[in-house]
Amino acid sequence: MLGWFPGHMNKARRQITDALPEVDVVVEVLDARLPYSSANPMLAELIRHKPVLKILSRADLADPERTREWVAHFDAQPDMRALAVTTTNARELKRIPRLCHELAGQVRADRDVRVMVMGIPNVGKSTLINGLAGKSIARTGNEPAVTKRQQKVRINGRVALIDTPGVLWPKIEDQASAYRLAASGAIRDTAIDYVDVAMIGAAELARRYPEALKARYRLKALPGYRANPDAARVEADGPERIDLLAAAGFDGHAILSEIAGKRGGLRPGGEVDLHRGAEVLLHELRDGKLGRLTLETPADIPPEPAPEPDGNDAAPSSHNA
């Protein structure tokens, strides 16, 4: 479980809460390669009474078949639509104002549809806003949390956008999501052990896209997982760890070692530099050099936890019997 809550993100949450009553539609920008993991559950709680347009950004990097599955999944939810785009493609962005009007329903003829744009850091939110505005308004960058403050911009199609800083949530409970976010670059590379992220990423790629992984790094075979007796140990101050390598079924350490050996990570004496292998794999994954890949499907969404029993429904205790 990964936890943090920088001060500027706490401030952004307050700004979002204050602005929401005047908003007609929420646009949540997601990474098309991980639409579940890049959706902030804290934002979902804040915006639960507003219609939502889910923008799956970086669709040019994602698996088209998986993207269609995600769009269908979101479109099936009430008061929700989804659109997959490449945020630098102006033609694809032209559909967004119309979809916002459809979701907003009837608004006064003398005002714009008010749209709040949300998303976690580094999912392409600022690039999307600049594309919609037709000029550079929001700062962009490949590091998380570039946008620091809320700003407003009017775009064609009678839509007024409110940009918000990228907001992560206090604790990422789903360990698999934490590693997917780290692999994509949404979490700073110092937040989780870099080599661990690459090892688990290698195992997941071996499970989901074995041919792409083998072709990119000229791997003859993908070694299966061998149980690590420490992988599921219980920490003194935390819950039991999920063995993500076992879940993937492939030996991410062995795969990463082979990648390192082929890409300048072989030290004198035959020692393998795993950090070099991690740099190669993660940078090329983020740049789309392994092809169009998606790291999760709607089937990977964990089931909703069972509701807490109502105290009124509880069985009577022995002293009341």
Tab-separated table of C-alpha atoms in Angstrom, residues 5-316:
chain	number	residue	atom	x	y	z
A	5	PHE	CA	-0.569	13.415	0.387
A	6	PRO	CA	1.534	16.454	-0.618
A	7	GLY	CA	0.201	19.812	0.522
A	8	HIS	CA	-0.579	21.099	-2.983
A	9	MET	CA	-2.763	18.037	-3.608
A	10	ASN	CA	-4.698	18.668	-0.396
A	11	LYS	CA	-5.211	22.261	-1.546
A	12	ALA	CA	-6.377	21.047	-4.973
A	13	ARG	CA	-8.956	18.822	-3.346
A	14	ARG	CA	-10.421	21.795	-1.475
A	15	GLN	CA	-10.493	23.876	-4.681
A	16	ILE	CA	-12.332	21.096	-6.516
A	17	THR	CA	-14.879	20.751	-3.713
A	18	ASP	CA	-15.531	24.514	-3.673
A	19	ALA	CA	-15.942	24.779	-7.470
A	20	LEU	CA	-18.101	21.691	-8.091
A	21	PRO	CA	-21.531	23.219	-7.285
A	22	GLU	CA	-21.214	25.525	-10.345
A	23	VAL	CA	-20.031	22.735	-12.680
A	24	ASP	CA	-22.316	21.054	-15.238
A	25	VAL	CA	-20.055	18.236	-16.413
A	26	VAL	CA	-16.813	16.661	-15.199
A	27	VAL	CA	-14.203	15.519	-17.701
A	28	GLU	CA	-11.869	12.968	-16.136
A	29	VAL	CA	-8.712	12.307	-18.127
A	30	LEU	CA	-7.436	8.740	-17.843
A	31	ASP	CA	-4.468	6.942	-19.349
A	32	ALA	CA	-5.929	4.598	-21.985
A	33	ARG	CA	-3.289	2.010	-21.037
A	34	LEU	CA	-4.632	1.801	-17.472
A	35	PRO	CA	-8.113	3.325	-17.243
A	36	TYR	CA	-8.931	1.742	-13.881
A	37	SER	CA	-5.661	2.453	-12.106
A	38	SER	CA	-5.461	6.040	-13.391
A	39	ALA	CA	-8.970	6.860	-12.115
A	40	ASN	CA	-8.772	8.586	-8.746
A	41	PRO	CA	-11.300	7.027	-6.316
A	42	MET	CA	-11.177	10.188	-4.210
A	43	LEU	CA	-12.395	12.189	-7.222
A	44	ALA	CA	-15.094	9.603	-7.875
A	45	GLU	CA	-16.456	10.250	-4.399
A	46	LEU	CA	-16.366	14.033	-4.891
A	47	ILE	CA	-18.143	14.027	-8.268
A	48	ARG	CA	-20.656	11.226	-7.762
A	49	HIS	CA	-23.664	13.472	-8.514
A	50	LYS	CA	-22.269	14.995	-11.732
A	51	PRO	CA	-22.353	13.604	-15.291
A	52	VAL	CA	-18.887	12.489	-16.346
A	53	LEU	CA	-17.048	12.258	-19.645
A	54	LYS	CA	-14.122	9.839	-19.381
A	55	ILE	CA	-11.342	10.805	-21.786
A	56	LEU	CA	-8.973	7.919	-22.486
A	57	SER	CA	-5.838	9.809	-23.449
A	58	ARG	CA	-2.804	8.380	-25.240
A	59	ALA	CA	-5.066	6.071	-27.190
A	60	ASP	CA	-2.316	5.889	-29.824
A	61	LEU	CA	-0.177	4.004	-27.264
A	62	ALA	CA	-2.933	1.644	-26.078
A	63	ASP	CA	-4.177	-1.667	-27.473
A	64	PRO	CA	-7.166	-0.706	-29.707
A	65	GLU	CA	-9.162	-3.833	-28.826
A	66	ARG	CA	-8.746	-3.263	-25.090
A	67	THR	CA	-9.645	0.410	-25.554
A	68	ARG	CA	-12.943	-0.561	-27.186
A	69	GLU	CA	-13.669	-2.758	-24.172
A	70	TRP	CA	-13.030	0.156	-21.806
A	71	VAL	CA	-15.182	2.595	-23.793
A	72	ALA	CA	-18.052	0.099	-23.771
A	73	HIS	CA	-17.585	-0.437	-20.023
A	74	PHE	CA	-17.804	3.296	-19.236
A	75	ASP	CA	-20.640	3.956	-21.699
A	76	ALA	CA	-22.707	1.342	-19.860
A	77	GLN	CA	-22.575	3.383	-16.622
A	78	PRO	CA	-25.353	5.905	-15.855
A	79	ASP	CA	-24.595	9.584	-16.647
A	80	MET	CA	-21.277	8.632	-18.178
A	81	ARG	CA	-19.714	8.637	-21.629
A	82	ALA	CA	-16.222	7.730	-22.781
A	83	LEU	CA	-14.040	8.876	-25.658
A	84	ALA	CA	-10.593	7.575	-26.596
A	85	VAL	CA	-8.300	10.236	-28.066
A	86	THR	CA	-4.755	11.167	-28.836
A	87	THR	CA	-4.570	14.509	-27.045
A	88	THR	CA	-2.419	16.070	-29.786
A	89	ASN	CA	-4.971	15.184	-32.507
A	90	ALA	CA	-7.205	18.245	-32.971
A	91	ARG	CA	-9.727	16.358	-35.129
A	92	GLU	CA	-10.393	13.802	-32.364
A	93	LEU	CA	-10.788	16.545	-29.758
A	94	LYS	CA	-13.596	18.260	-31.696
A	95	ARG	CA	-16.115	15.719	-30.360
A	96	ILE	CA	-15.540	16.734	-26.736
A	97	PRO	CA	-17.619	19.985	-26.597
A	98	ARG	CA	-20.599	18.222	-28.209
A	99	LEU	CA	-20.410	15.334	-25.734
A	100	CYS	CA	-20.220	17.816	-22.854
A	101	HIS	CA	-23.421	19.526	-24.088
A	102	GLU	CA	-25.179	16.149	-24.383
A	103	LEU	CA	-24.221	15.199	-20.823
A	104	ALA	CA	-25.089	18.614	-19.384
A	105	GLY	CA	-28.614	18.583	-20.772
A	106	GLN	CA	-30.440	21.907	-20.799
A	107	VAL	CA	-28.449	24.947	-19.670
A	108	ARG	CA	-29.403	28.615	-19.962
A	109	ALA	CA	-28.949	29.952	-23.490
A	110	ASP	CA	-26.913	32.907	-22.205
A	111	ARG	CA	-24.096	30.899	-20.654
A	112	ASP	CA	-21.519	28.264	-21.532
A	113	VAL	CA	-21.555	24.685	-20.337
A	114	ARG	CA	-19.198	24.662	-17.353
A	115	VAL	CA	-16.779	21.740	-17.486
A	116	MET	CA	-14.251	20.790	-14.835
A	117	VAL	CA	-11.230	18.853	-16.137
A	118	MET	CA	-9.714	16.417	-13.654
A	119	GLY	CA	-7.101	13.718	-13.624
A	120	ILE	CA	-4.123	12.357	-11.777
A	121	PRO	CA	-0.676	13.749	-12.648
A	122	ASN	CA	0.905	12.912	-15.990
A	123	VAL	CA	-2.118	11.541	-17.865
A	124	GLY	CA	-2.104	14.254	-20.554
A	125	LYS	CA	-4.620	16.632	-18.976
A	126	SER	CA	-2.753	19.836	-19.832
A	127	THR	CA	-2.053	18.641	-23.389
A	128	LEU	CA	-5.791	17.999	-23.785
A	129	ILE	CA	-6.698	21.510	-22.592
A	130	ASN	CA	-4.146	23.123	-24.910
A	131	GLY	CA	-5.540	21.085	-27.802
A	132	LEU	CA	-9.107	22.150	-27.035
A	133	ALA	CA	-8.075	25.793	-26.680
A	134	GLY	CA	-5.988	25.749	-29.853
A	135	LYS	CA	-3.082	27.387	-28.043
A	136	SER	CA	-0.694	26.810	-25.165
A	137	ILE	CA	-2.530	27.710	-21.961
A	138	ALA	CA	-1.780	24.877	-19.533
A	139	ARG	CA	1.791	23.890	-18.752
A	140	THR	CA	2.757	20.436	-19.975
A	141	GLY	CA	5.578	18.111	-19.038
A	142	ASN	CA	6.502	14.482	-18.607
A	143	GLU	CA	6.854	14.773	-14.837
A	144	PRO	CA	3.895	14.353	-12.465
A	145	ALA	CA	2.134	17.375	-10.955
A	146	VAL	CA	3.100	20.060	-13.492
A	147	THR	CA	-0.180	21.985	-13.074
A	148	LYS	CA	-0.089	23.669	-9.665
A	149	ARG	CA	-3.226	25.798	-9.583
A	150	GLN	CA	-6.765	25.974	-10.884
A	151	GLN	CA	-7.329	27.983	-14.066
A	152	LYS	CA	-10.257	28.734	-16.390
A	153	VAL	CA	-10.344	28.850	-20.183
A	154	ARG	CA	-13.176	29.347	-22.705
A	155	ILE	CA	-13.119	27.175	-25.832
A	156	ASN	CA	-15.156	26.941	-29.033
A	157	GLY	CA	-18.532	25.240	-28.768
A	158	ARG	CA	-19.791	27.323	-25.822
A	159	VAL	CA	-17.789	25.443	-23.240
A	160	ALA	CA	-15.913	26.955	-20.309
A	161	LEU	CA	-13.180	24.690	-18.935
A	162	ILE	CA	-11.900	24.723	-15.371
A	163	ASP	CA	-8.488	23.075	-15.190
A	164	THR	CA	-7.427	21.550	-11.874
A	165	PRO	CA	-4.038	20.384	-10.606
A	166	GLY	CA	-3.354	16.675	-10.963
A	167	VAL	CA	-4.469	14.996	-7.747
A	168	LEU	CA	-3.320	11.665	-6.378
A	169	TRP	CA	-5.121	10.100	-3.458
A	170	PRO	CA	-3.797	9.574	0.071
A	171	LYS	CA	-3.346	5.793	-0.145
A	172	ILE	CA	-3.285	3.461	-3.111
A	173	GLU	CA	-4.803	0.362	-1.592
A	174	ASP	CA	-4.563	-1.801	-4.728
A	175	GLN	CA	-0.928	-2.877	-4.970
A	176	ALA	CA	-1.251	-3.950	-8.608
A	177	SER	CA	-2.576	-0.484	-9.492
A	178	ALA	CA	0.321	1.167	-7.678
A	179	TYR	CA	2.834	-0.742	-9.777
A	180	ARG	CA	0.961	-0.048	-13.025
A	181	LEU	CA	0.894	3.666	-12.212
A	182	ALA	CA	4.602	3.598	-11.452
A	183	ALA	CA	5.342	1.735	-14.689
A	184	SER	CA	3.417	4.351	-16.678
A	185	GLY	CA	5.240	7.271	-15.013
A	186	ALA	CA	2.203	8.680	-13.185
A	187	ILE	CA	4.033	8.152	-9.880
A	188	ARG	CA	7.521	9.550	-9.478
A	189	ASP	CA	10.255	6.973	-9.981
A	190	THR	CA	11.385	7.473	-6.384
A	191	ALA	CA	7.994	6.487	-4.898
A	192	ILE	CA	8.411	2.708	-5.400
A	193	ASP	CA	11.623	0.764	-5.874
A	194	TYR	CA	12.515	1.281	-9.542
A	195	VAL	CA	13.793	-2.245	-10.158
A	196	ASP	CA	10.751	-3.795	-8.455
A	197	VAL	CA	8.470	-1.775	-10.747
A	198	ALA	CA	10.348	-3.010	-13.818
A	199	MET	CA	10.401	-6.641	-12.632
A	200	ILE	CA	6.653	-6.692	-12.082
A	201	GLY	CA	6.152	-4.792	-15.325
A	202	ALA	CA	8.220	-7.386	-17.195
A	203	ALA	CA	6.147	-10.212	-15.695
A	204	GLU	CA	2.874	-8.481	-16.593
A	205	LEU	CA	4.045	-7.836	-20.158
A	206	ALA	CA	5.042	-11.488	-20.443
A	207	ARG	CA	1.504	-12.442	-19.423
A	208	ARG	CA	-0.385	-9.952	-21.580
A	209	TYR	CA	1.909	-9.334	-24.573
A	210	PRO	CA	4.500	-12.128	-24.735
A	211	GLU	CA	5.249	-11.775	-28.448
A	212	ALA	CA	5.815	-8.023	-28.244
A	213	LEU	CA	8.201	-8.467	-25.305
A	214	LYS	CA	10.144	-11.257	-26.993
A	215	ALA	CA	10.387	-9.369	-30.281
A	216	ARG	CA	11.575	-6.094	-28.755
A	217	TYR	CA	14.349	-7.659	-26.682
A	218	ARG	CA	15.047	-10.751	-28.804
A	219	LEU	CA	14.151	-13.121	-26.007
A	220	LYS	CA	14.002	-16.797	-26.936
A	221	ALA	CA	11.774	-17.776	-24.024
A	222	LEU	CA	9.902	-16.212	-21.117
A	223	PRO	CA	10.789	-18.006	-17.879
A	224	GLY	CA	7.935	-19.049	-15.635
A	225	TYR	CA	7.616	-17.880	-12.056
A	226	ARG	CA	9.472	-19.612	-9.255
A	227	ALA	CA	8.007	-18.996	-5.821
A	228	ASN	CA	9.848	-16.571	-3.572
A	229	PRO	CA	9.297	-17.645	0.056
A	230	ASP	CA	9.487	-13.998	1.181
A	231	ALA	CA	6.998	-12.623	-1.343
A	232	ALA	CA	3.904	-13.087	0.820
A	233	ARG	CA	5.413	-12.456	4.211
A	234	VAL	CA	3.480	-10.361	6.692
A	235	GLU	CA	5.217	-7.113	7.644
A	236	ALA	CA	5.177	-6.071	11.290
A	237	ASP	CA	3.521	-2.747	10.411
A	238	GLY	CA	1.443	-3.640	7.378
A	239	PRO	CA	-0.845	-6.099	5.626
A	240	GLU	CA	0.198	-9.226	3.799
A	241	ARG	CA	1.906	-8.526	0.493
A	242	ILE	CA	0.340	-9.700	-2.729
A	243	ASP	CA	2.777	-11.798	-4.771
A	244	LEU	CA	2.369	-9.939	-8.065
A	245	LEU	CA	4.967	-12.052	-9.851
A	246	ALA	CA	3.037	-15.174	-8.933
A	247	ALA	CA	-0.163	-13.528	-10.159
A	248	ALA	CA	1.485	-12.824	-13.514
A	249	GLY	CA	3.027	-16.287	-13.662
A	250	PHE	CA	6.410	-15.172	-15.041
A	251	ASP	CA	9.847	-14.584	-13.540
A	252	GLY	CA	10.225	-10.822	-13.907
A	253	HIS	CA	13.694	-10.897	-12.348
A	254	ALA	CA	15.002	-13.315	-14.971
A	255	ILE	CA	13.385	-11.373	-17.828
A	256	LEU	CA	14.810	-8.079	-16.581
A	257	SER	CA	18.249	-9.657	-16.186
A	258	GLU	CA	18.202	-10.792	-19.806
A	259	ILE	CA	17.085	-7.357	-21.021
A	260	ALA	CA	19.890	-5.731	-19.025
A	261	GLY	CA	22.443	-8.140	-20.443
A	262	LYS	CA	21.402	-7.321	-24.001
A	263	ARG	CA	21.266	-3.549	-23.480
A	264	GLY	CA	24.553	-2.541	-21.877
A	265	GLY	CA	23.843	-3.783	-18.372
A	266	LEU	CA	26.504	-6.494	-18.179
A	267	ARG	CA	29.320	-5.507	-15.805
A	268	PRO	CA	32.853	-6.949	-15.692
A	269	GLY	CA	32.799	-10.444	-14.234
A	270	GLY	CA	29.348	-11.156	-15.650
A	271	GLU	CA	27.402	-9.200	-12.997
A	272	VAL	CA	24.070	-7.912	-14.311
A	273	ASP	CA	23.045	-4.305	-13.682
A	274	LEU	CA	19.305	-4.662	-13.040
A	275	HIS	CA	18.861	-0.909	-12.769
A	276	ARG	CA	20.063	-0.568	-16.352
A	277	GLY	CA	17.518	-3.177	-17.427
A	278	ALA	CA	14.801	-1.310	-15.533
A	279	GLU	CA	15.694	1.969	-17.267
A	280	VAL	CA	15.510	0.354	-20.697
A	281	LEU	CA	12.210	-1.430	-20.108
A	282	LEU	CA	10.340	1.402	-18.372
A	283	HIS	CA	11.517	4.144	-20.723
A	284	GLU	CA	10.618	2.101	-23.787
A	285	LEU	CA	7.272	1.057	-22.324
A	286	ARG	CA	6.386	4.698	-21.626
A	287	ASP	CA	7.510	5.760	-25.101
A	288	GLY	CA	5.415	3.100	-26.844
A	289	LYS	CA	8.417	1.290	-28.307
A	290	LEU	CA	7.017	-2.134	-27.412
A	291	GLY	CA	3.898	-1.415	-29.461
A	292	ARG	CA	0.359	-0.496	-28.459
A	293	LEU	CA	-0.163	-2.065	-25.047
A	294	THR	CA	-2.823	-1.874	-22.324
A	295	LEU	CA	-1.900	-2.994	-18.810
A	296	GLU	CA	-5.415	-3.833	-17.560
A	297	THR	CA	-8.906	-4.696	-18.762
A	298	PRO	CA	-12.349	-4.215	-17.158
A	299	ALA	CA	-12.005	-7.790	-15.883
A	300	ASP	CA	-9.111	-6.592	-13.677
A	301	ILE	CA	-11.367	-4.248	-11.682
A	302	PRO	CA	-11.527	-5.689	-8.150
A	303	PRO	CA	-14.999	-6.553	-6.874
A	304	GLU	CA	-16.659	-4.014	-4.633
A	305	PRO	CA	-16.091	-4.821	-0.950
A	306	ALA	CA	-19.078	-6.261	0.855
A	307	PRO	CA	-21.019	-3.576	2.756
A	308	GLU	CA	-20.513	-3.345	6.468
A	309	PRO	CA	-23.354	-5.086	8.324
A	310	ASP	CA	-25.951	-2.701	9.695
A	311	GLY	CA	-25.856	-2.658	13.457
A	312	ASN	CA	-29.633	-3.025	13.508
A	313	ASP	CA	-29.357	-6.292	11.579
A	314	ALA	CA	-26.732	-7.845	13.784
A	315	ALA	CA	-27.601	-10.970	15.740
A	316	PRO	CA	-28.419	-10.276	19.394
